[in-house]
């Protein structure tokens, strides 16, 4: 599934997904395309959207290494373990913390911000996020750097209401410096019971000084799809998450709106950081009839094309897709297909730039889970968006002053494009 999910992988900051341990933006494989997983990650008869148990995976020797070579390679590790147990000043050491730290270090050593480890505690927090029910501040984050970065505040969340913006870096939580701390620690600081408050000090691009916000945590439900007819008659649909139910919700909304013969359709993917890969392909298929809607490139160089699903409801109507820096992963699959096939125009600001595909794999005995990047995805014309993003066809910025005044020049520009003769 492509993780509007929280990214680095998926641990909620009180319902946000975090990276570098857990990241909330990105794809994770979903049920419809599980058969396309490389053999080393292919589970036996997986449940829909399930995390794959590690004991169900056939693992081949790493790069042909012999057991003797692996034993030699791990010798310094076990020597270090023994030296810590015998010599560290504060003994006994917590074995679970040491193991978790070792796994996290192994994930980081890949150099891939989206390959990560989730502890059992983080995994329990992550469960259910894609259902849209969250408790906390409601923001997706990337924890792969020295400072945790906000990918996007969720629609209708406390974070959005407090003015948290995509791209903000978390400097402090309740006055405690977060520099260099692991994602689990930051999560524990930001999370809390509904009704309690947390203060964040944020570094914001373009701001002369750090920005402090106070957020009241609470339980929120994020609707996957919302829509209406604008006063001009243009149909407007906002997709907040690419969860497992988004296809049904989108089709219901499109049927309702298209029955009123609007002159055009706006799909709003701003601050939507992704979700299930299946959902991204399904949403793109509602808008684009051409195939493929995306291409997946596996580590061995082979490619898999994802065709448009038949029966798309909005493949003919005049179309604009809104994007910004919080549009990631599955959002970029949809936007990339629309742009490559010249199906419509992208309006807004450059997207996030998440061009890889991950799968979650359960560790045995309740040991948490690992998130592994197993492929890169490309647009239909084989463009990579990773670390680049998609450039809009019509660049329109949305400033803090606009937001404070209740203005949305990006939406206005999209509407104007569709109303042109």
Coordinates of C-alpha atoms in Angstrom, one line a residue:
X1 CA 0.0 0.0 0.0
X2 CA 1.1 3.5 -0.6
X3 CA 1.4 4.9 2.8
X4 CA -2.6 11.0 3.2
X5 CA -0.4 7.9 5.7
X6 CA 2.0 9.6 7.8
X7 CA 6.2 8.8 4.7
X8 CA 9.1 7.2 6.9
X9 CA 7.0 4.4 7.7
X10 CA 4.0 4.3 9.8
X11 CA 3.9 5.1 13.4
X12 CA 1.5 7.7 14.5
X13 CA 2.6 10.7 16.4
X14 CA -0.5 10.2 18.4
X15 CA -1.9 9.0 15.1
X16 CA 0.7 10.2 12.8
X17 CA 3.0 8.0 10.8
X18 CA 6.7 8.5 11.4
X19 CA 9.8 7.6 9.4
X20 CA 13.3 6.5 10.4
X21 CA 11.8 3.9 12.5
X22 CA 8.5 4.5 11.0
X23 CA 7.4 6.7 8.1
X24 CA 4.0 7.7 7.2
X25 CA 4.3 8.6 3.6
X26 CA 4.5 6.0 1.0
X27 CA 3.3 2.8 -0.7
X28 CA 2.8 -0.4 1.0
X29 CA 1.6 -3.4 -1.0
X30 CA -2.1 -4.1 -0.9
X31 CA -4.0 -7.3 -1.6
X32 CA -4.9 -6.8 -5.3
X33 CA -1.3 -6.8 -6.4
X34 CA 0.4 -9.0 -3.9
X35 CA 1.1 -11.5 -6.6
X36 CA 3.5 -9.0 -8.1
X37 CA 5.9 -9.1 -5.1
X38 CA 9.3 -10.4 -5.8
X39 CA 9.6 -14.1 -4.7
X40 CA 11.7 -13.3 -1.7
X41 CA 8.9 -11.2 -0.3
X42 CA 6.0 -13.3 -1.6
X43 CA 3.8 -14.7 1.2
X44 CA 1.7 -17.8 0.9
X45 CA -1.9 -16.9 0.5
X46 CA -1.8 -13.6 2.3
X47 CA -4.9 -12.0 3.8
X48 CA -6.0 -8.7 2.2
X49 CA -3.7 -5.9 3.1
X50 CA -2.0 -8.1 5.7
X51 CA 1.4 -7.7 7.1
X52 CA 3.4 -10.8 6.0
X53 CA 4.6 -13.0 8.8
X54 CA 8.4 -13.5 8.5
X55 CA 8.1 -17.3 8.9
X56 CA 6.0 -17.5 5.7
X57 CA 8.8 -15.9 3.5
X58 CA 11.3 -17.9 1.6
X59 CA 14.7 -16.2 2.2
X60 CA 17.7 -17.0 0.0
X61 CA 21.3 -16.6 1.3
X62 CA 22.3 -12.9 1.2
X63 CA 24.2 -12.2 -2.0
X64 CA 25.5 -15.8 -2.0
X65 CA 27.2 -15.5 1.4
X66 CA 28.1 -18.8 3.0
X67 CA 27.2 -19.6 6.7
X68 CA 30.9 -19.3 7.5
X69 CA 31.1 -15.9 5.9
X70 CA 28.0 -14.7 7.7
X71 CA 29.5 -16.0 11.0
X72 CA 32.6 -14.0 10.4
X73 CA 30.7 -10.9 9.4
X74 CA 28.6 -11.0 12.6
X75 CA 31.6 -11.7 14.9
X76 CA 32.2 -8.0 15.7
X77 CA 28.5 -7.6 16.6
X78 CA 28.5 -10.4 19.2
X79 CA 31.9 -9.2 20.5
X80 CA 30.4 -5.7 21.0
X81 CA 27.3 -7.3 22.7
X82 CA 29.5 -9.2 25.1
X83 CA 31.7 -6.2 25.9
X84 CA 28.6 -4.0 26.7
X85 CA 27.2 -6.7 29.0
X86 CA 30.5 -7.0 30.9
X87 CA 31.7 -3.4 31.0
X88 CA 28.9 -0.9 30.6
X89 CA 28.6 1.3 33.8
X90 CA 24.8 1.0 34.2
X91 CA 24.1 -2.8 34.2
X92 CA 22.0 -4.8 33.6
X93 CA 21.2 -3.5 30.1
X94 CA 17.8 -3.8 28.6
X95 CA 18.1 -6.6 26.1
X96 CA 14.9 -5.6 24.2
X97 CA 16.2 -2.1 23.8
X98 CA 19.6 -3.3 22.5
X99 CA 17.9 -5.6 20.0
X100 CA 15.6 -2.9 18.8
X101 CA 18.5 -0.5 18.4
X102 CA 20.5 -3.1 16.4
X103 CA 17.6 -3.7 14.0
X104 CA 17.0 0.1 13.6
X105 CA 20.7 0.5 12.9
X106 CA 20.6 -2.2 10.2
X107 CA 17.6 -0.6 8.6
X108 CA 19.4 2.8 8.6
X109 CA 22.6 1.3 7.1
X110 CA 20.7 0.7 3.9
X111 CA 20.7 4.4 3.3
X112 CA 17.0 4.3 2.4
X113 CA 14.8 6.5 4.5
X114 CA 11.8 4.3 3.9
X115 CA 13.4 1.0 5.0
X116 CA 12.8 0.9 8.7
X117 CA 11.9 -1.0 11.8
X118 CA 8.8 -0.6 13.9
X119 CA 8.9 -1.8 17.5
X120 CA 5.9 -3.8 18.9
X121 CA 4.7 -0.7 20.7
X122 CA 4.9 1.4 17.6
X123 CA 3.2 -1.3 15.6
X124 CA 0.2 -1.4 18.0
X125 CA -0.1 2.4 17.6
X126 CA 0.0 2.1 13.8
X127 CA -2.8 -0.4 13.6
X128 CA -6.0 1.0 12.3
X129 CA -4.5 4.3 11.0
X130 CA -5.7 3.6 7.4
X131 CA -9.3 3.3 8.7
X132 CA -9.1 7.1 9.3
X133 CA -9.6 7.0 13.1
X134 CA -6.8 8.8 14.9
X135 CA -6.0 10.0 18.3
X136 CA -3.3 12.7 18.8
X137 CA -2.3 15.7 16.8
X138 CA -3.0 14.3 13.4
X139 CA 0.0 14.8 11.1
X140 CA 2.1 12.6 8.9
X141 CA 5.9 12.9 9.5
X142 CA 9.2 11.9 8.0
X143 CA 11.7 10.9 10.7
X144 CA 14.6 10.0 8.4
X145 CA 16.6 13.2 9.1
X146 CA 18.2 14.7 12.2
X147 CA 14.9 16.5 12.9
X148 CA 11.4 15.1 12.3
X149 CA 9.7 16.8 9.4
X150 CA 6.0 17.3 8.9
X151 CA 4.9 15.7 5.6
X152 CA 1.4 17.0 6.0
X153 CA -1.2 17.9 8.7
X154 CA -4.3 15.7 8.2
X155 CA -7.5 17.2 7.1
X156 CA -9.6 18.4 10.0
X157 CA -6.8 17.5 12.5
X158 CA -5.7 19.4 15.6
X159 CA -2.3 20.0 13.8
X160 CA -4.0 21.6 10.9
X161 CA -6.2 23.8 13.2
X162 CA -3.0 24.9 15.0
X163 CA -1.3 26.0 11.8
X164 CA 1.2 23.2 11.4
X165 CA 2.4 23.2 7.8
X166 CA 4.0 20.7 5.4
X167 CA 7.8 20.9 5.6
X168 CA 7.9 22.1 9.2
X169 CA 10.7 20.6 11.3
X170 CA 10.1 19.7 14.9
X171 CA 12.8 21.5 17.0
X172 CA 11.3 21.0 20.5
X173 CA 8.4 19.2 22.2
X174 CA 7.2 20.9 25.4
X175 CA 10.6 22.7 25.6
X176 CA 12.7 19.5 25.1
X177 CA 15.2 19.6 22.3
X178 CA 14.4 16.9 19.7
X179 CA 17.6 17.1 17.7
X180 CA 19.1 13.7 17.0
X181 CA 16.5 11.8 19.0
X182 CA 15.1 8.6 17.4
X183 CA 11.6 8.6 16.1
X184 CA 10.3 6.5 19.0
X185 CA 11.3 9.1 21.5
X186 CA 9.8 11.9 19.5
X187 CA 6.6 9.9 19.1
X188 CA 6.4 9.3 22.8
X189 CA 6.7 13.1 23.5
X190 CA 4.1 14.1 20.9
X191 CA 1.5 11.4 21.7
X192 CA -0.9 11.8 24.5
X193 CA -4.4 11.4 25.6
X194 CA -7.2 13.2 23.9
X195 CA -7.8 16.6 25.6
X196 CA -4.3 17.1 26.7
X197 CA -2.0 19.8 25.2
X198 CA 1.4 19.7 23.6
X199 CA 3.7 22.6 22.5
X200 CA 5.8 22.2 19.4
X201 CA 8.6 24.5 18.4
X202 CA 8.9 24.4 14.6
X203 CA 11.5 25.4 12.1
X204 CA 9.7 26.7 9.0
X205 CA 11.2 27.5 5.7
X206 CA 11.1 31.2 5.0
X207 CA 10.3 32.1 8.6
X208 CA 12.8 34.4 10.4
X209 CA 12.4 32.7 13.7
X210 CA 11.0 29.3 15.0
X211 CA 7.2 29.0 15.2
X212 CA 5.6 27.8 18.4
X213 CA 2.2 26.1 18.3
X214 CA 0.1 24.7 21.1
X215 CA -2.1 21.7 20.1
X216 CA -4.9 20.0 21.9
X217 CA -4.8 16.3 21.2
X218 CA -8.1 14.7 20.5
X219 CA -9.6 11.7 18.7
X220 CA -10.5 12.5 15.1
X221 CA -12.1 10.7 12.2
X222 CA -10.6 11.5 8.8
X223 CA -13.1 11.1 5.9
X224 CA -11.4 9.4 3.0
X225 CA -13.4 11.3 0.3
X226 CA -15.4 14.5 0.5
X227 CA -17.0 16.4 -2.4
X228 CA -19.5 19.0 -3.5
X229 CA -20.5 21.2 -6.4
X230 CA -18.9 24.7 -6.2
X231 CA -21.0 27.7 -6.8
X232 CA -19.7 27.8 -10.4
X233 CA -21.1 24.3 -10.9
X234 CA -17.7 22.7 -11.0
X235 CA -17.4 19.4 -9.2
X236 CA -14.9 19.3 -6.4
X237 CA -13.6 16.1 -4.7
X238 CA -11.0 16.0 -2.0
X239 CA -9.3 12.7 -1.3
X240 CA -7.7 12.7 2.2
X241 CA -6.4 9.1 2.3
X242 CA -5.7 6.2 0.0
X243 CA -7.1 3.6 2.3
X244 CA -8.7 0.4 1.4
X245 CA -12.2 1.9 1.2
X246 CA -11.3 4.9 -1.0
X247 CA -12.3 3.3 -4.3
X248 CA -15.9 2.7 -3.2
X249 CA -16.1 6.1 -1.5
X250 CA -14.8 7.9 -4.6
X251 CA -17.1 6.1 -7.0
X252 CA -20.1 7.0 -4.9
X253 CA -19.1 10.6 -4.7
X254 CA -18.4 10.8 -8.5
X255 CA -21.7 9.2 -9.4
X256 CA -23.5 11.8 -7.2
X257 CA -21.6 14.8 -8.6
X258 CA -21.4 13.7 -12.3
X259 CA -25.1 13.1 -12.4
X260 CA -25.5 16.9 -12.2
X261 CA -23.5 17.5 -15.4
X262 CA -20.7 19.7 -14.1
X263 CA -18.5 21.6 -16.6
X264 CA -15.4 20.2 -15.0
X265 CA -13.9 18.2 -12.1
X266 CA -11.3 19.2 -9.5
X267 CA -9.5 16.4 -7.6
X268 CA -7.8 17.8 -4.5
X269 CA -4.7 15.8 -3.4
X270 CA -3.1 18.5 -1.3
X271 CA -1.6 17.2 1.9
X272 CA -2.5 13.6 0.9
X273 CA 0.7 11.6 1.7
X274 CA -0.4 8.3 0.2
X275 CA -1.8 5.0 1.2
X276 CA -2.3 1.6 -0.4
X277 CA -0.8 1.0 -3.9
X278 CA -4.1 -0.7 -4.9
X279 CA -6.0 2.5 -4.0
X280 CA -3.6 4.7 -5.9
X281 CA -4.1 2.6 -9.1
X282 CA -7.9 2.4 -8.5
X283 CA -8.2 6.2 -8.1
X284 CA -6.0 6.9 -11.2
X285 CA -8.2 4.5 -13.1
X286 CA -11.3 6.6 -12.4
X287 CA -9.7 9.5 -14.1
X288 CA -7.4 8.0 -16.8
X289 CA -8.4 5.3 -19.3
X290 CA -4.9 4.9 -20.8
X291 CA -2.5 2.2 -19.6
X292 CA -0.3 1.7 -17.8
X293 CA -1.1 4.1 -14.9
X294 CA 2.2 3.4 -13.3
X295 CA 5.3 1.2 -13.8
X296 CA 7.1 -0.7 -11.0
X297 CA 10.8 -1.4 -11.3
X298 CA 12.0 -4.2 -9.1
X299 CA 15.6 -4.5 -7.7
X300 CA 16.7 -6.9 -10.5
X301 CA 15.7 -4.4 -13.1
X302 CA 12.5 -6.1 -14.3
X303 CA 9.4 -3.9 -14.7
X304 CA 5.7 -4.5 -14.0
X305 CA 3.1 -2.3 -15.7
X306 CA -0.1 -1.6 -13.8
X307 CA -3.0 -1.2 -16.3
X308 CA -5.9 1.1 -15.8
X309 CA -8.8 -0.7 -14.3
X310 CA -11.9 -0.8 -16.5
X311 CA -15.0 1.3 -15.9
X312 CA -13.6 4.6 -14.8
X313 CA -16.3 7.2 -14.2
X314 CA -14.4 10.4 -14.9
X315 CA -12.2 9.6 -17.8
X316 CA -13.8 12.2 -20.2
X317 CA -14.7 15.2 -18.1
X318 CA -12.4 18.3 -18.1
X319 CA -10.0 17.7 -15.2
X320 CA -7.7 19.6 -12.8
X321 CA -5.7 17.9 -10.0
X322 CA -4.5 20.0 -7.0
X323 CA -1.1 19.1 -5.5
X324 CA 1.4 20.6 -3.0
X325 CA 4.4 19.6 -1.0
X326 CA 2.2 17.3 1.2
X327 CA 1.1 15.3 -1.9
X328 CA 3.1 12.1 -1.8
X329 CA 3.3 8.6 -3.0
X330 CA -0.1 7.4 -4.1
X331 CA -1.1 11.0 -4.7
X332 CA 1.9 11.3 -7.0
X333 CA 0.9 8.1 -8.9
X334 CA -2.5 9.7 -9.7
X335 CA -1.1 13.1 -10.5
X336 CA 1.7 11.6 -12.6
X337 CA -0.7 9.5 -14.7
X338 CA -2.9 12.6 -15.3
X339 CA 0.1 14.7 -16.3
X340 CA 1.8 12.1 -18.5
X341 CA -1.3 11.3 -20.6
X342 CA -2.3 15.0 -20.7
X343 CA -5.6 14.0 -19.2
X344 CA -5.8 17.3 -17.2
X345 CA -3.7 19.9 -15.6
X346 CA -1.8 19.9 -12.3
X347 CA -2.3 23.1 -10.3
X348 CA -0.6 24.2 -7.1
X349 CA 2.9 23.5 -5.9
X350 CA 5.6 20.9 -6.4
X351 CA 4.7 17.5 -4.8
X352 CA 6.6 15.7 -2.1
X353 CA 8.7 13.2 -4.2
X354 CA 8.1 9.7 -2.9
X355 CA 8.9 7.2 -5.7
X356 CA 9.5 3.9 -3.9
X357 CA 7.3 0.9 -2.9
X358 CA 7.5 -0.8 0.5
X359 CA 6.1 -3.9 2.1
X360 CA 5.6 -4.5 5.8
X361 CA 6.9 -7.8 7.1
X362 CA 6.0 -9.1 10.6
X363 CA 8.8 -10.3 12.8
X364 CA 8.3 -13.5 14.7
X365 CA 7.2 -13.8 18.4
X366 CA 5.7 -10.3 18.4
X367 CA 9.0 -8.6 17.6
X368 CA 7.5 -5.8 15.7
X369 CA 7.8 -5.4 11.9
X370 CA 10.2 -4.2 9.2
X371 CA 9.3 -2.1 6.3
X372 CA 11.4 -2.8 3.2
X373 CA 11.7 -0.9 0.0
X374 CA 11.5 -3.6 -2.7
X375 CA 10.8 -1.5 -5.8
X376 CA 10.7 2.0 -7.4
X377 CA 7.6 3.2 -9.2
X378 CA 7.6 5.3 -12.3
X379 CA 5.0 7.4 -14.1
X380 CA 3.5 6.0 -17.3
X381 CA 6.3 7.7 -19.3
X382 CA 8.8 6.2 -16.9
X383 CA 9.6 9.4 -15.0
X384 CA 10.9 9.0 -11.4
X385 CA 9.5 11.4 -8.8
X386 CA 11.7 10.2 -6.0
X387 CA 13.3 13.2 -4.2
X388 CA 12.2 15.3 -7.1
X389 CA 8.4 15.6 -7.0
X390 CA 6.0 16.5 -9.8
X391 CA 6.0 20.1 -11.0
X392 CA 2.5 21.5 -11.5
X393 CA 1.4 22.7 -15.0
X394 CA 0.1 25.9 -13.3
X395 CA 2.2 27.1 -10.4
X396 CA 0.1 28.8 -7.7
X397 CA 1.3 29.3 -4.1
X398 CA -0.8 29.3 -1.0
X399 CA 0.6 31.7 1.6
X400 CA 0.0 31.9 5.4
X401 CA -1.7 35.2 4.7
X402 CA -4.1 33.5 2.3
X403 CA -4.9 30.9 4.8
X404 CA -5.4 33.4 7.6
X405 CA -7.8 35.3 5.3
X406 CA -9.7 32.2 4.4
X407 CA -8.5 32.4 0.7
X408 CA -7.6 29.5 -1.5
X409 CA -5.9 30.9 -4.7
X410 CA -5.0 27.4 -5.8
X411 CA -8.6 26.2 -5.8
X412 CA -9.6 29.5 -7.5
X413 CA -7.0 28.9 -10.2
X414 CA -8.2 25.3 -10.8
X415 CA -11.8 26.5 -11.1
X416 CA -10.8 29.3 -13.5
X417 CA -8.9 26.7 -15.7
X418 CA -12.0 24.5 -16.0
X419 CA -14.3 27.4 -16.8
X420 CA -12.2 28.6 -19.7
X421 CA -14.0 28.1 -23.0

